[in-house]
mmCIF file of C-alpha atoms in Angstrom:
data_model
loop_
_atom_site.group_PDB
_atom_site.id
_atom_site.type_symbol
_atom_site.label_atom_id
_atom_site.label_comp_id
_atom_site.label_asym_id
_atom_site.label_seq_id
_atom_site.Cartn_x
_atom_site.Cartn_y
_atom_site.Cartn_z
ATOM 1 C CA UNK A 1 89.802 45.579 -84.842
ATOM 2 C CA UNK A 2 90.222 48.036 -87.467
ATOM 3 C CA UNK A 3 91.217 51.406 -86.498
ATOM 4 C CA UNK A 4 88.319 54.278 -87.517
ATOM 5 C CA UNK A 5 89.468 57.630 -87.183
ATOM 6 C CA UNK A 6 87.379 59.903 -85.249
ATOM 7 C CA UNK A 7 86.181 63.815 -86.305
ATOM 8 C CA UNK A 8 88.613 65.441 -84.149
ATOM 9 C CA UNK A 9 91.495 62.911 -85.395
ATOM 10 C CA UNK A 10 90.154 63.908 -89.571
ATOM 11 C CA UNK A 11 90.459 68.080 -88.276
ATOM 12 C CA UNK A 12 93.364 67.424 -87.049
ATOM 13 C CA UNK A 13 94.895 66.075 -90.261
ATOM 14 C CA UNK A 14 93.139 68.087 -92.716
ATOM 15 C CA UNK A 15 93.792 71.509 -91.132
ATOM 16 C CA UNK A 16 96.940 70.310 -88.996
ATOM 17 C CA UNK A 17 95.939 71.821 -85.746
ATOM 18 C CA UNK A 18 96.674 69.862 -82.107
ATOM 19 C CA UNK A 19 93.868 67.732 -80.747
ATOM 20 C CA UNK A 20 92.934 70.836 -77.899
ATOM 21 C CA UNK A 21 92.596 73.295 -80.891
ATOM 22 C CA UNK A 22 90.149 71.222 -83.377
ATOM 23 C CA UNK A 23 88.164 70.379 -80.187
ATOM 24 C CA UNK A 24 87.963 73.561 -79.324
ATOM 25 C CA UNK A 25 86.897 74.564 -83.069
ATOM 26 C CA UNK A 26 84.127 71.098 -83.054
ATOM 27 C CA UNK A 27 83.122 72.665 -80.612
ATOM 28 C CA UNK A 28 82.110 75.590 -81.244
ATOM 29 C CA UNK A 29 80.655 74.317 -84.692
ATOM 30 C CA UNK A 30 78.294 72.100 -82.971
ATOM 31 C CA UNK A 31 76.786 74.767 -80.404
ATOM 32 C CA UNK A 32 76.563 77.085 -83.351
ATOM 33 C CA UNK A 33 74.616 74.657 -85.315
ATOM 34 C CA UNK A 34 72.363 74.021 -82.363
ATOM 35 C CA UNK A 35 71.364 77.373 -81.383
ATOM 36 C CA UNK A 36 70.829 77.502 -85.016
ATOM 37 C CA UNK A 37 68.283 74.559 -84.755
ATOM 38 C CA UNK A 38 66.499 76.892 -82.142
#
């Protein structure tokens, strides 16, 4: 089975941050974009 890389693993990489931190920041960006939604 191939291995597919999830969002937190890409933050991770791209902004080199440990796997609490760009959960943390996923976070955040998701509850921001749904009280935006409402």
């Amino acid at each position: 089975m191939e291995h597919v890389a999830s969002m937190v693993d890409s933050y991770m990489r791209e902004y080199g941050t440990s796997m609490p931190m760009a959960y943390e920041k996923l976070q955040n960006l998701v509850e921001n974009a749904w009280n935006d939604l409402n």
